[in-house]
Tab-separated table of C-alpha atoms in Angstrom:
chain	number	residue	atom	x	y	z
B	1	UNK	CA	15.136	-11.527	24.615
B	2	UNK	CA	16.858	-9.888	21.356
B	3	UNK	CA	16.134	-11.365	17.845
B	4	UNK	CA	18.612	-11.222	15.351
B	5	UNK	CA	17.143	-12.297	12.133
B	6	UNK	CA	19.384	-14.749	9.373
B	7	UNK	CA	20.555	-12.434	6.612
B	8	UNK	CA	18.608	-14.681	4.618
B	9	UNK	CA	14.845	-13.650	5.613
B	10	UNK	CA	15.690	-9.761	5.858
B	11	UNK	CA	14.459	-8.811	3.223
B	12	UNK	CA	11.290	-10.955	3.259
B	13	UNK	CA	8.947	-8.048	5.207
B	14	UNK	CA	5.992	-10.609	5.553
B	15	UNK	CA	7.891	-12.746	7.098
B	16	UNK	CA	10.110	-10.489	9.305
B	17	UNK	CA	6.573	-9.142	10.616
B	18	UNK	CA	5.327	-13.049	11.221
B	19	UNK	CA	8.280	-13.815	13.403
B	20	UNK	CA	8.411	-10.381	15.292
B	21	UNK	CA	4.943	-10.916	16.244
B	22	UNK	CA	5.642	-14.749	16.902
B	23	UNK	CA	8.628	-13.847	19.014
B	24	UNK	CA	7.439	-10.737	21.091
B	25	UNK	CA	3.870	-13.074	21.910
B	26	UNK	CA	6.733	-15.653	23.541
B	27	UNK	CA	7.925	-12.604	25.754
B	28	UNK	CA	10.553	-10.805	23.682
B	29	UNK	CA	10.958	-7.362	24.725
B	30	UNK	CA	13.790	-6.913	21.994
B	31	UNK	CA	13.988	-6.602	18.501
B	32	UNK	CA	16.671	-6.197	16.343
B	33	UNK	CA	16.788	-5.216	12.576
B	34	UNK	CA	19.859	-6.139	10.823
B	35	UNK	CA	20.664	-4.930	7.262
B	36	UNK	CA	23.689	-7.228	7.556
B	37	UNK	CA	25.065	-6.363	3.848
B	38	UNK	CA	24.277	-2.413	3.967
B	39	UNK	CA	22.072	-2.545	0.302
B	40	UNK	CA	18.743	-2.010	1.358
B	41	UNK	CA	17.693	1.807	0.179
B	42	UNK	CA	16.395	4.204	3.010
B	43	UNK	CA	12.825	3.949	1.573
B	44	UNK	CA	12.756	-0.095	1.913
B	45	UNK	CA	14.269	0.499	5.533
B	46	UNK	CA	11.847	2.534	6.626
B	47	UNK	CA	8.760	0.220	5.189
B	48	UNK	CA	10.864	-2.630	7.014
B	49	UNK	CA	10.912	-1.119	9.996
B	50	UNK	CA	7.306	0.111	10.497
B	51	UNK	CA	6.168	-3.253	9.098
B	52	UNK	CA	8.110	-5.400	12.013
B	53	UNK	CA	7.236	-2.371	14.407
B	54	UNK	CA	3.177	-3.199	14.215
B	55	UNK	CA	3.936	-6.379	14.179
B	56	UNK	CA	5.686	-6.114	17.407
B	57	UNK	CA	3.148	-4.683	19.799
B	58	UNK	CA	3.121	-2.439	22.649
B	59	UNK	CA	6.152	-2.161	25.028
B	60	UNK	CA	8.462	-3.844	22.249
B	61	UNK	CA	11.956	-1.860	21.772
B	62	UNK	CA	13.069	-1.933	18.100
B	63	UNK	CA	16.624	-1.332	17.068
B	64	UNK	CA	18.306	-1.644	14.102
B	65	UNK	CA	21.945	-2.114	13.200
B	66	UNK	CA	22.665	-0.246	9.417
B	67	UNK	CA	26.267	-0.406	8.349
B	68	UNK	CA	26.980	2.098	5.568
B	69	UNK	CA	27.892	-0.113	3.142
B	70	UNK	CA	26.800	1.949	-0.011
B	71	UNK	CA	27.342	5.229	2.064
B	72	UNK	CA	23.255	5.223	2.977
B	73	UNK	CA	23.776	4.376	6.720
B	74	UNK	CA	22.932	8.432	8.073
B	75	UNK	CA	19.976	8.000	5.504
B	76	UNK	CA	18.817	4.695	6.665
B	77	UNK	CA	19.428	5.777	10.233
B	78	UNK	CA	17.155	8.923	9.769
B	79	UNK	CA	14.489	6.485	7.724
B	80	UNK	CA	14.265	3.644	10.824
B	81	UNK	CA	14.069	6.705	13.536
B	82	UNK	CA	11.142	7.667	11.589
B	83	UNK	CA	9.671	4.424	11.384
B	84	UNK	CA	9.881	4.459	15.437
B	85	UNK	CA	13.069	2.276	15.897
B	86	UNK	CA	13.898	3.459	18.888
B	87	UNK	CA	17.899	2.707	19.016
B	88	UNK	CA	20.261	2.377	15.938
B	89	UNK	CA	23.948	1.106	15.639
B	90	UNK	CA	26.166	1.525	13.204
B	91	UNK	CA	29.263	0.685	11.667
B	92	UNK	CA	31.610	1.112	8.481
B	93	UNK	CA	32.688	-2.282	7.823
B	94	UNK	CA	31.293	-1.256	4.465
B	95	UNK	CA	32.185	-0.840	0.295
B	96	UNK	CA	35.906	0.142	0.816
B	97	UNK	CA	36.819	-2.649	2.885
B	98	UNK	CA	35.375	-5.353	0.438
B	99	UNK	CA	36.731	-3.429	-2.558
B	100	UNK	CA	40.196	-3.426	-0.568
B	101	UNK	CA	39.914	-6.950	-0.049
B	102	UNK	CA	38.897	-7.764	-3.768
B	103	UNK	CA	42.165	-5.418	-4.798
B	104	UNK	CA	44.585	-7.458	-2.665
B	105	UNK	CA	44.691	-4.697	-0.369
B	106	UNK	CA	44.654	-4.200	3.575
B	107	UNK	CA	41.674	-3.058	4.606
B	108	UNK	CA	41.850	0.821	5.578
B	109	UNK	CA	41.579	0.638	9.669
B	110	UNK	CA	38.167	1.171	11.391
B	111	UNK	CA	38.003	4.042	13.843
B	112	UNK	CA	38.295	3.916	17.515
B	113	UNK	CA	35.314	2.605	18.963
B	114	UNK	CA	34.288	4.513	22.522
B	115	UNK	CA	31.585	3.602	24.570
B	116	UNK	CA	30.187	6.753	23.961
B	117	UNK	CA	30.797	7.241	20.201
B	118	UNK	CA	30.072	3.350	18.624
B	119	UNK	CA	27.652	1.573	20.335
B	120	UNK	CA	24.443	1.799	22.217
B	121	UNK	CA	23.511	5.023	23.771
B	122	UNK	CA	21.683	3.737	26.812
B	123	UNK	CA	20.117	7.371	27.413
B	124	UNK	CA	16.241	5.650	27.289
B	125	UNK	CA	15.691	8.040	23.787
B	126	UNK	CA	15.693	7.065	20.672
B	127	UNK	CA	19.199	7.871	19.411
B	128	UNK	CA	21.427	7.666	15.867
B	129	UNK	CA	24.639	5.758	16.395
B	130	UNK	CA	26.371	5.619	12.865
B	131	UNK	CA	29.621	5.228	10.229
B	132	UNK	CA	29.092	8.474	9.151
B	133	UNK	CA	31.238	8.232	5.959
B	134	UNK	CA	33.149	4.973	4.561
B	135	UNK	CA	36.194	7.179	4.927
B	136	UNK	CA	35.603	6.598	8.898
B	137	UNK	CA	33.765	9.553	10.612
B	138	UNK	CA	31.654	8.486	13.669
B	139	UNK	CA	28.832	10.910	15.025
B	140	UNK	CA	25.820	10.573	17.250
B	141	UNK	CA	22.455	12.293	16.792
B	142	UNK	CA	20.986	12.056	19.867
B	143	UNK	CA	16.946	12.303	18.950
B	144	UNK	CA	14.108	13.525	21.509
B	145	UNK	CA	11.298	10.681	21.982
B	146	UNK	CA	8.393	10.738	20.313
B	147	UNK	CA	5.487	10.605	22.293
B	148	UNK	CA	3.075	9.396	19.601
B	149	UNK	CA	1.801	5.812	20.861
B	150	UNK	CA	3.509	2.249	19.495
B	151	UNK	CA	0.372	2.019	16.992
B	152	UNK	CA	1.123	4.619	15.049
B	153	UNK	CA	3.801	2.254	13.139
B	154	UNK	CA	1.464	1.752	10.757
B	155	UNK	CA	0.609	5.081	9.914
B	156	UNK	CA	4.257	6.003	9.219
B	157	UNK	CA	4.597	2.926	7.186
B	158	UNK	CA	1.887	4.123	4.934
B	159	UNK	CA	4.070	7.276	4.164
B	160	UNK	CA	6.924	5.163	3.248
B	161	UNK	CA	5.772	3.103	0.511
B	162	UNK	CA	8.133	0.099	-0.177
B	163	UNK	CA	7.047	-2.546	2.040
B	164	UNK	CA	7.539	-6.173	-0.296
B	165	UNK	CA	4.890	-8.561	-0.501
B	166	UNK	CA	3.683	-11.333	-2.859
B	167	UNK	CA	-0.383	-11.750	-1.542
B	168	UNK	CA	-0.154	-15.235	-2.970
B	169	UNK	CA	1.472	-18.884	-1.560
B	170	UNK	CA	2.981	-21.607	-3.485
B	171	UNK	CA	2.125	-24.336	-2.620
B	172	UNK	CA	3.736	-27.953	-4.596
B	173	UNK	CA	4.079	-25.733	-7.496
B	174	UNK	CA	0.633	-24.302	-7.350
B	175	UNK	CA	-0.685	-20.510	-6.640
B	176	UNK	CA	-2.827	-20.816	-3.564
B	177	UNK	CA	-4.788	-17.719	-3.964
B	178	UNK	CA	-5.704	-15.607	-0.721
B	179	UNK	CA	-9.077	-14.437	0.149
B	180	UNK	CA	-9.087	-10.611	-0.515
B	181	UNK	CA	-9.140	-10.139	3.226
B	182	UNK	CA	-5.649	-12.285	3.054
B	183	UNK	CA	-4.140	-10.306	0.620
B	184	UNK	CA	-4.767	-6.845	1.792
B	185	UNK	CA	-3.839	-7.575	5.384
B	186	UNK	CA	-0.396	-8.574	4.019
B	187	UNK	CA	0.102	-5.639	1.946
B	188	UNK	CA	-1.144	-3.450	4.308
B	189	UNK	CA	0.689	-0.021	4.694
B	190	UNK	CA	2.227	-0.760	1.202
B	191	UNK	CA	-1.073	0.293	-0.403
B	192	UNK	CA	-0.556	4.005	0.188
B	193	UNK	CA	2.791	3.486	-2.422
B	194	UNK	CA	0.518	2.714	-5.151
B	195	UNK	CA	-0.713	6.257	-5.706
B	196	UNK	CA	3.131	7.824	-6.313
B	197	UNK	CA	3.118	5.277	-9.516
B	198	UNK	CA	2.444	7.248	-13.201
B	199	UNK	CA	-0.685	5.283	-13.458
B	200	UNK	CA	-2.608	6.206	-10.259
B	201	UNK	CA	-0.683	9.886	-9.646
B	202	UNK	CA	-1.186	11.321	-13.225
B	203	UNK	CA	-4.304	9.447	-14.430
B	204	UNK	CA	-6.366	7.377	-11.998
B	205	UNK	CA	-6.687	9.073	-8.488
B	206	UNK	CA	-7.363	12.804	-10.748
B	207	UNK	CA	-9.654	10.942	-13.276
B	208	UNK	CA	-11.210	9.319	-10.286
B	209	UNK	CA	-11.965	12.624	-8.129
B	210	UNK	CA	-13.049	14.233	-11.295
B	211	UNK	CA	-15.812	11.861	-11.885
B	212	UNK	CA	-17.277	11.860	-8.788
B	213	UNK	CA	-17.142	16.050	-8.369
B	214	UNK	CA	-18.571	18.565	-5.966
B	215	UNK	CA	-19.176	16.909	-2.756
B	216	UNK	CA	-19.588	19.522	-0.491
B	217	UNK	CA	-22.092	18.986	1.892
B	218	UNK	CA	-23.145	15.621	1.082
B	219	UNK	CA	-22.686	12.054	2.758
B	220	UNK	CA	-20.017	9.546	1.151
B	221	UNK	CA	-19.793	5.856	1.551
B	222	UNK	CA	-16.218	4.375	0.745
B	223	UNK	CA	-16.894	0.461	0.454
B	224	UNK	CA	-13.677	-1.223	-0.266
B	225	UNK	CA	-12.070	2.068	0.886
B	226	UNK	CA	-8.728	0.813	1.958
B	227	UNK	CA	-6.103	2.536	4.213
B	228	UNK	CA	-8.711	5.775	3.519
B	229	UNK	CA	-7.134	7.614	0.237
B	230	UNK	CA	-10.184	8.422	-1.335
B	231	UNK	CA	-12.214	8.624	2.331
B	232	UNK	CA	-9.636	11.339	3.280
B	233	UNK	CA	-9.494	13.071	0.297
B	234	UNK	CA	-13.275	14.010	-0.342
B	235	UNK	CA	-13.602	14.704	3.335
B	236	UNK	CA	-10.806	17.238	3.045
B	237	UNK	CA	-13.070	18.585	-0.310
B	238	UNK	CA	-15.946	19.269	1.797
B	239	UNK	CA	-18.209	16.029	2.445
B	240	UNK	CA	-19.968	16.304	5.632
B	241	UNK	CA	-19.936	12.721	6.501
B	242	UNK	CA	-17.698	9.905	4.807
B	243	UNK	CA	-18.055	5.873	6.503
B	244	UNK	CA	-15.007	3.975	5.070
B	245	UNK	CA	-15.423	-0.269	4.840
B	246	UNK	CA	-12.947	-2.912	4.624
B	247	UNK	CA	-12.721	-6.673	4.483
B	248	UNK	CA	-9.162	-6.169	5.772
B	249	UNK	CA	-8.219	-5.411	9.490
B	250	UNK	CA	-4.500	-3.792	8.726
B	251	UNK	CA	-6.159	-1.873	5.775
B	252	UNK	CA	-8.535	-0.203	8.272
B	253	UNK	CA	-5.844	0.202	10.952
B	254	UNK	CA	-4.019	2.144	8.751
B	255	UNK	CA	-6.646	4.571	7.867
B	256	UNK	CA	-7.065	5.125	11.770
B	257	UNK	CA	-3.705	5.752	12.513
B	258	UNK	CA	-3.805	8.519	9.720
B	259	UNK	CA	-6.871	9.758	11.194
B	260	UNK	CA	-5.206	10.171	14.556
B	261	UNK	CA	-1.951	11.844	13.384
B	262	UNK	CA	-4.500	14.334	11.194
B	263	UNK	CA	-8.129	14.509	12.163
B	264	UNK	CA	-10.372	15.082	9.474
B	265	UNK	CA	-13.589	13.340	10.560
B	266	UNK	CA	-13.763	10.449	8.933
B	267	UNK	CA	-15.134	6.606	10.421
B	268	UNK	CA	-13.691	3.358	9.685
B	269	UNK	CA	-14.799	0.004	10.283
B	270	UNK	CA	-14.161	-3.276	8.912
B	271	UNK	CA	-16.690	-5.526	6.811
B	272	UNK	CA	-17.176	-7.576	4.044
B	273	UNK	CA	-19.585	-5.540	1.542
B	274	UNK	CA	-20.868	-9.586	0.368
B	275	UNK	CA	-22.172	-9.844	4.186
B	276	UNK	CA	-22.278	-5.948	5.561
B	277	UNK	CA	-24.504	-5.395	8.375
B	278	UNK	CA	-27.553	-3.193	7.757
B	279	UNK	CA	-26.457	0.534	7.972
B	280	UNK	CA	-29.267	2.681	9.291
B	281	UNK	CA	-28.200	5.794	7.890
B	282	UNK	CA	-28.353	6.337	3.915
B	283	UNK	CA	-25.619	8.314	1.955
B	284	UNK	CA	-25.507	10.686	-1.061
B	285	UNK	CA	-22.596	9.287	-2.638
B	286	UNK	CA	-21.171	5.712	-2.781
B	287	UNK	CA	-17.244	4.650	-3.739
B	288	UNK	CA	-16.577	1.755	-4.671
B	289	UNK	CA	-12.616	0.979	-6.066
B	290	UNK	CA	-11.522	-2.124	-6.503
B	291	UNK	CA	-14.285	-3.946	-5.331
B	292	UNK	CA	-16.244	-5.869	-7.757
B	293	UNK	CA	-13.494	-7.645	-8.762
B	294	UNK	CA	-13.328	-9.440	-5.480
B	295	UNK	CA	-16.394	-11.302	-6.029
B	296	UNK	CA	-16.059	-14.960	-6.295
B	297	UNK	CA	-19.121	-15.789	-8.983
B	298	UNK	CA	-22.525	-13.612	-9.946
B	299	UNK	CA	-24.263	-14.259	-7.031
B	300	UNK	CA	-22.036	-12.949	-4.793
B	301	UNK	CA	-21.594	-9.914	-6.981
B	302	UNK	CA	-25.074	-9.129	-7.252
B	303	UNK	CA	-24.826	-9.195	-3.305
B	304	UNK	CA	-22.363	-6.404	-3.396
B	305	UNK	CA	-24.435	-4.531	-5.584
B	306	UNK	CA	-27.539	-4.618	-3.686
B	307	UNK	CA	-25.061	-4.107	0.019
B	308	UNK	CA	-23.869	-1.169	-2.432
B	309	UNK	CA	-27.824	-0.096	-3.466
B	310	UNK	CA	-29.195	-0.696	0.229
B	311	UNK	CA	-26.258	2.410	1.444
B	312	UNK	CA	-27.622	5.113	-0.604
B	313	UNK	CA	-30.398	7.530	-0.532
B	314	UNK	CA	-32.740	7.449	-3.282
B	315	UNK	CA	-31.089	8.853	-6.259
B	316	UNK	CA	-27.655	8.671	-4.620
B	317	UNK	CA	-24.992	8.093	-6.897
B	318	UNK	CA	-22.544	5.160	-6.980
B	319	UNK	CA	-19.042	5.149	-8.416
B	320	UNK	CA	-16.868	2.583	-9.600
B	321	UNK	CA	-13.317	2.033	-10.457
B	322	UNK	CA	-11.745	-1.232	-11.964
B	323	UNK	CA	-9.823	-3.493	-14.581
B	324	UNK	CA	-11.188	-2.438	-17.898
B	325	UNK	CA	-13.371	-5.251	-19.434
B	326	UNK	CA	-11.527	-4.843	-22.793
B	327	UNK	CA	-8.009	-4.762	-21.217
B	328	UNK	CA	-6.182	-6.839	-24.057
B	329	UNK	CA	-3.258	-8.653	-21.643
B	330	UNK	CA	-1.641	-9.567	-25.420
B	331	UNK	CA	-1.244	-5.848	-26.164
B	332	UNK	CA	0.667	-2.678	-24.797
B	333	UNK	CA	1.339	-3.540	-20.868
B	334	UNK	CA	0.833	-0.341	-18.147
B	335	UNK	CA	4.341	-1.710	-17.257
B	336	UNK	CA	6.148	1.966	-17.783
B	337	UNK	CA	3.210	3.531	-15.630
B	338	UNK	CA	4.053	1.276	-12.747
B	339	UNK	CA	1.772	-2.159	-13.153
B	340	UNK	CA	2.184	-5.285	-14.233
B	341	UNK	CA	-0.911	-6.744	-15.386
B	342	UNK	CA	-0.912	-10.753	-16.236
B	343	UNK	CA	-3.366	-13.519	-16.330
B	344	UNK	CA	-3.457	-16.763	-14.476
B	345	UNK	CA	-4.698	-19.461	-16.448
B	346	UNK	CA	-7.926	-19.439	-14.360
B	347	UNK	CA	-11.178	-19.061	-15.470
B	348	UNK	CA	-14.135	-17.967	-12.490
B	349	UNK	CA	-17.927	-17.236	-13.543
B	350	UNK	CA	-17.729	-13.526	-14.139
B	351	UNK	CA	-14.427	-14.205	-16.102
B	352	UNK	CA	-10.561	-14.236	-15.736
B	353	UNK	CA	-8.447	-14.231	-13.298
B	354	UNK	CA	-5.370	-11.771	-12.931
B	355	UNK	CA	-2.034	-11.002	-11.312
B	356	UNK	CA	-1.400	-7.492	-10.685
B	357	UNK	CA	1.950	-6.331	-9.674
B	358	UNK	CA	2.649	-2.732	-8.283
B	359	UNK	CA	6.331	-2.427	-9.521
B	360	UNK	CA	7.220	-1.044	-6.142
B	361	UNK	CA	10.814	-1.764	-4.867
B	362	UNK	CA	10.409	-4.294	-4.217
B	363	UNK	CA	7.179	-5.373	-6.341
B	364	UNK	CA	3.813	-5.799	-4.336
B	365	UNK	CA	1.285	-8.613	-6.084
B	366	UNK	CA	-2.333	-9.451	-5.398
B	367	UNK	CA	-4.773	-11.706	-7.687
B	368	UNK	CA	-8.275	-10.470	-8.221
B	369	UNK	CA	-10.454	-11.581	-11.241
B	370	UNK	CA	-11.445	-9.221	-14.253
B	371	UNK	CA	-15.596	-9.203	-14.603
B	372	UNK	CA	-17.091	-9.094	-18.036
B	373	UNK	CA	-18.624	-5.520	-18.933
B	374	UNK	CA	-22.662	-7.665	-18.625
B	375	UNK	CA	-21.415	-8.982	-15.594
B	376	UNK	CA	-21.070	-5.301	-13.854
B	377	UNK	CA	-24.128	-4.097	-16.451
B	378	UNK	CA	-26.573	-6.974	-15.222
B	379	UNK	CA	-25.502	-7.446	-11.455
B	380	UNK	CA	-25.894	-3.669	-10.874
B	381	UNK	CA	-29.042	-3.508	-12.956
B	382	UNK	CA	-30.830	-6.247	-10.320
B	383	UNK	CA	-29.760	-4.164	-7.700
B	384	UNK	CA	-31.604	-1.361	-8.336
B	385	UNK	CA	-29.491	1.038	-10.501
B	386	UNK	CA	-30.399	2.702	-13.608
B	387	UNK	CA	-28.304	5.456	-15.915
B	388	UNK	CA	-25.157	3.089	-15.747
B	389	UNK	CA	-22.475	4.882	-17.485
B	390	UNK	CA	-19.318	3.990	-18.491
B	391	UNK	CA	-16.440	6.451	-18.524
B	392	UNK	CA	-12.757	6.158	-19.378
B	393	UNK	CA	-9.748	7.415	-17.346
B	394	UNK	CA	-7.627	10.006	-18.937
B	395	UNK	CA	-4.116	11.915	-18.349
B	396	UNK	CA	-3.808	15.033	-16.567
B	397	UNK	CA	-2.845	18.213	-17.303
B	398	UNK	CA	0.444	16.762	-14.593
B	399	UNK	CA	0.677	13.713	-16.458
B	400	UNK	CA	1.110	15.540	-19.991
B	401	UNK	CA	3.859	18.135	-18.374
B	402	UNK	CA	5.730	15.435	-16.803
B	403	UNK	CA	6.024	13.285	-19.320
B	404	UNK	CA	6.113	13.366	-23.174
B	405	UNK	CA	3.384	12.124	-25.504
B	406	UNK	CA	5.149	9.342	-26.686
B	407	UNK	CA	5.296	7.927	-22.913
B	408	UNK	CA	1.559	7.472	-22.917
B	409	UNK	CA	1.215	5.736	-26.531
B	410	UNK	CA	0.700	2.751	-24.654
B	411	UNK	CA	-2.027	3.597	-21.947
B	412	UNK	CA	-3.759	5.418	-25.109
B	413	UNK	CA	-3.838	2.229	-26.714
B	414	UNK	CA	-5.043	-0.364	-24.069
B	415	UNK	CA	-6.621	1.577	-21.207
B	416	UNK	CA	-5.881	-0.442	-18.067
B	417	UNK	CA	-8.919	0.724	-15.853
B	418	UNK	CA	-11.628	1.857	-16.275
B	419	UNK	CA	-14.920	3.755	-14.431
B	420	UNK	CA	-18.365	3.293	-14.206
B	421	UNK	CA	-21.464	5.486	-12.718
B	422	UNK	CA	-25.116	4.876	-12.121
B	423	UNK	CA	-27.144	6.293	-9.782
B	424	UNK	CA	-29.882	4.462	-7.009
């Protein structure tokens, strides 16, 4: 069976993963990717494809059919191959055709299509069939087979940031908000893209591993850790041991696929901090991005906080990363650094909730709520913490080259995020 998807839901990657999974669980043992118009860019193509790859399973062929509309068909090609589509087509029924047609003009004649030079190569490798050039080239790139398993879809996807997803429904004109599990299982391999925005490259991720230091030798605990960006990273600076948690399946399967394709060490497993199962072993160090904010009212953030207190040694040290309680959303946006940051209209017990966007191409949304600054001070406090801290993020030495002073008059002036130590 071969599945053509309507030009209309191409571009919808949630969705395109739903019915590739829907459709391959029925007995399809084809998949096709069509960019019917030739726009999408060879980074969107490549989230596409490992997206709707995962989705597909085991023993699932993926093709994909890029016309070189805007002359990116070679580039596209190359993204999908790496993205494991395992057969690509190609044509040039492209930009000078329409633009002929729009002038009046006949359209300048396709080449001559062989068997051998426009159409499938039925070699059983992956292979590059493609319109060259809109002036009418045709070339094949025959490609050796990978022999990396059909899994590892998602760890090329979270390479290729890109991936588009909303992690909200509408529902009768309402948001229905996801469960944080929800959310990050649909974004998935997109969360790796966050950290090539301004904000996370040039201040966050280096304030982040600055605060935390010199772990050499000593155990980490990543709770909320992700697809494994801070797990890898402070393995790679000399931890000994590093656990990473999730709530979120795909989050987790991600960080194993990039443990297989580069072995550092580090374990993964999947659990809700609110409800996590007793750990027998104790840890130096604790992480914790992202992950207060998850929690629906006080009680269940004090139940974090104690999940967090109950993982470290005595006098371990826990650190936190998160909205900043004084973010004003009526003053200078992180918009240029790469977020959107907006408010709901609802109100939860430890206080607003917000809309984040990751202006990705396209964008990537999730809702979370924003905690008062007693909320994190109180909660942590009846856990068992003392010497709570709080500390702000600031620009590297990167940051400052890269871009001007005047670019960062805004994150100056309404710090987005904000960090947080105390120790157990």
């Amino acid at each position: 069976m071969g599945v053509r998807p309507a030009d209309a839901s191409r571009a919808d990657a949630p969705l395109m993963a739903h019915g590739a999974r829907a459709v391959t669980e029925a007995g399809a043992g084809l998949v096709v990717l069509a960019d019917g118009d030739g726009r999408r860019l060879p980074r969107a193509c490549r989230a596409m494809s490992s997206r709707v790859g995962a989705a597909s399973g085991p023993g699932v062929v993926l093709a994909s059919h890029l016309p070189t509309d805007l002359g990116l068909g070679l580039a596209n090609t190359l993204a999908a191959l790496a993205a494991g589509v395992r057969t690509v087509s190609g044509s040039c029924n492209g930009t000078v055709h329409r633009t002929d047609r729009t002038a009046g003009r006949r359209p300048s004649a396709p080449p001559a299509r062989s068997p051998r030079r426009h159409g499938l190569i039925r070699s059983g490798r992956p292979s590059v069939h493609d319109a060259g050039t809109m002036s009418g080239s045709l070339w094949v790139l025959p490609v050796r087979a990978s022999a990396r398993p059909r899994r590892d879809f998602r760890a090329q996807a979270a390479a290729a940031p890109g991936t588009g997803v909303v992690a909200e429904a509408c529902r009768n004109g309402e948001d229905t908000i996801m469960s944080a599990q929800q959310q990050y299982d649909e974004i998935g391999e997109a969360y790796e893209g966050f950290k090539a925005l301004p904000l996370e490259q040039y201040a966050v991720v280096p304030s982040f591993l600055a605060l935390v230091g010199d772990v050499r030798g000593k155990s980490v605990i990543d709770l909320a850790s992700g697809t494994g960006f801070y797990s890898r990273e402070f393995k790679r600076r000399g931890a000994a041991e590093v656990l990473g948690i999730d709530i979120s399946g795909e989050m987790i399967a991600v960080a194993e696929q990039l443990e297989d394709a580069d072995p550092l060490g580090v374990r993964y497993e999947v659990g809700d901090v609110a409800e996590l199962r007793p750990i027998a072993q104790r840890f130096d160090i604790g992480l914790a991005v992202q992950l207060l904010n998850y929690a629906e009212d006080i009680a269940t953030t004090e139940r974090m906080c104690r999940a967090l207190h109950r993982g470290l040694k005595p006098g371990g040290e826990l650190f936190l990363l998160n909205q900043s309680p004084d973010f004003r959303f009526d003053g200078p946006t992180p918009e240029r650094y790469g977020f959107r940051s907006e408010l709901t209209g609802v109100e939860v017990e430890t206080g607003p909730q917000v809309r984040t966007t990751a202006l990705l191409d396209p964008p990537v949304s999730f809702i979370a709520n924003r905690p008062r600054r007693d909320v994190y001070e109180k909660c942590l406090q009846a856990a068992g913490f003392s010497e709570l801290a709080w500390v702000p993020l600031t620009v590297s030495e990167a940051g400052e080259r890269e871009f001007d002073a005047e670019f960062w008059t805004d994150f100056h002036a309404n710090p987005p995020l904000e960090m947080l130590r105390c120790r157990a």
